[in-house]
C-alpha positions as semicolon CSV with decimal commas, in nm:
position;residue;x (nm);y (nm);z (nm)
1;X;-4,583;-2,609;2,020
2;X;-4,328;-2,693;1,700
3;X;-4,321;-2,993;1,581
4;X;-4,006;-3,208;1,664
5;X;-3,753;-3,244;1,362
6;X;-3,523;-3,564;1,418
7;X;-3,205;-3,347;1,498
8;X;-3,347;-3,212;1,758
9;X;-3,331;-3,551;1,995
10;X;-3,062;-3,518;2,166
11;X;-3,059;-3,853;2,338
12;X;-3,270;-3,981;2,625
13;X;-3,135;-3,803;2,927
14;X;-3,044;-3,473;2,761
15;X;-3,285;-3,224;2,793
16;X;-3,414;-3,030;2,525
17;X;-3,262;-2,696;2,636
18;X;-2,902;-2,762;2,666
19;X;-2,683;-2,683;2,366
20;X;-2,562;-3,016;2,136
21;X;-2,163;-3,001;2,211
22;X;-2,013;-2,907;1,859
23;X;-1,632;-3,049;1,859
24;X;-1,347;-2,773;1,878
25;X;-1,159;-2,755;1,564
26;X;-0,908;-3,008;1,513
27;X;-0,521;-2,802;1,608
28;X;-0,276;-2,724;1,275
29;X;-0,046;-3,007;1,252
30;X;0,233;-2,877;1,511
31;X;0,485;-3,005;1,247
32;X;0,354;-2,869;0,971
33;X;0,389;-2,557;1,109
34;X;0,764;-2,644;1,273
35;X;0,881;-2,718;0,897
36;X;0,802;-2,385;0,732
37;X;1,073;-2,113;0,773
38;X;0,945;-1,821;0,970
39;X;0,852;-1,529;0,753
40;X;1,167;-1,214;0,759
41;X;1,065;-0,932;0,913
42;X;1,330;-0,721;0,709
43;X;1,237;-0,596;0,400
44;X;1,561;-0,610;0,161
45;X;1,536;-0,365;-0,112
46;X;1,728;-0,384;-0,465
47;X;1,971;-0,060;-0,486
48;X;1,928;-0,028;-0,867
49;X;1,547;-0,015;-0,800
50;X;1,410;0,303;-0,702
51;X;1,181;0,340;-0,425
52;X;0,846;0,542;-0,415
53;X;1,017;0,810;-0,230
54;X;1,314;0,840;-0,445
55;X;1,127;0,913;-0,734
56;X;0,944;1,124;-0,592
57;X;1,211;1,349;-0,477
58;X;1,347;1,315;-0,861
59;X;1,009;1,466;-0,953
60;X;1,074;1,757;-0,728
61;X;1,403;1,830;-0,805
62;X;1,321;1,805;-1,193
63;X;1,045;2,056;-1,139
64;X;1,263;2,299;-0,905
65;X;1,548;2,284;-1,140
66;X;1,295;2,328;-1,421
67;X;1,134;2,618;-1,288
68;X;1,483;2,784;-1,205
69;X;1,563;2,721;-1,643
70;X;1,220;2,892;-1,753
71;X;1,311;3,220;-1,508
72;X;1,654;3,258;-1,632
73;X;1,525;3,214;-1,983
74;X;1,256;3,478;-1,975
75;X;1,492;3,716;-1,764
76;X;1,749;3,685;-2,093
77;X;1,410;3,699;-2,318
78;X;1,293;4,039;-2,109
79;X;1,675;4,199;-2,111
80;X;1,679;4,102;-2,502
81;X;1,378;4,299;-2,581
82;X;1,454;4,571;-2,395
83;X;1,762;4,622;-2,587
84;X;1,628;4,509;-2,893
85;X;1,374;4,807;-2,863
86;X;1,609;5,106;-2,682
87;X;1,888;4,998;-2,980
88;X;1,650;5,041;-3,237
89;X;1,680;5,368;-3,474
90;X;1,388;5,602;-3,541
């Protein structure tokens, strides 16, 4: 029905409808693999270098403490001109 290509012959007393054997791939070198230190599983971390985390508690703090400043401020601001006004003579 299709016309025979010359990899197709798979020898003499192969039939044409079993698979061609393709050879397994050749194993890693086992020493290779022996001679190469095993990866850490522990992660060490610099203490002068902040992690993700810690700055972003910083961040949080900063804005908290931030916040807390710009309240006290307009509290003073608010009690200022409220004196400011009831001090003032007609």
């Amino acid at each position: 029905m299709f016309p025979k290509w010359e990899f197709d012959d798979k020898g003499p007393d192969v039939p044409a409808d079993v698979p061609v054997d393709v050879p397994a791939a050749a194993p890693a070198d086992a020493s290779s693999s022996e001679d190469k230190a095993p990866e850490p599983s522990l992660v060490l971390l610099d203490k002068n270098q902040s992690t993700v985390s810690d700055l972003q508690k910083e961040d949080a703090r900063y804005l908290e403490k931030r916040a807390a400043a710009l309240a006290l401020c307009r509290a003073k601001s608010d009690l200022t001109r409220k004196l400011a006004a009831s001090q003032k003579s007609p």
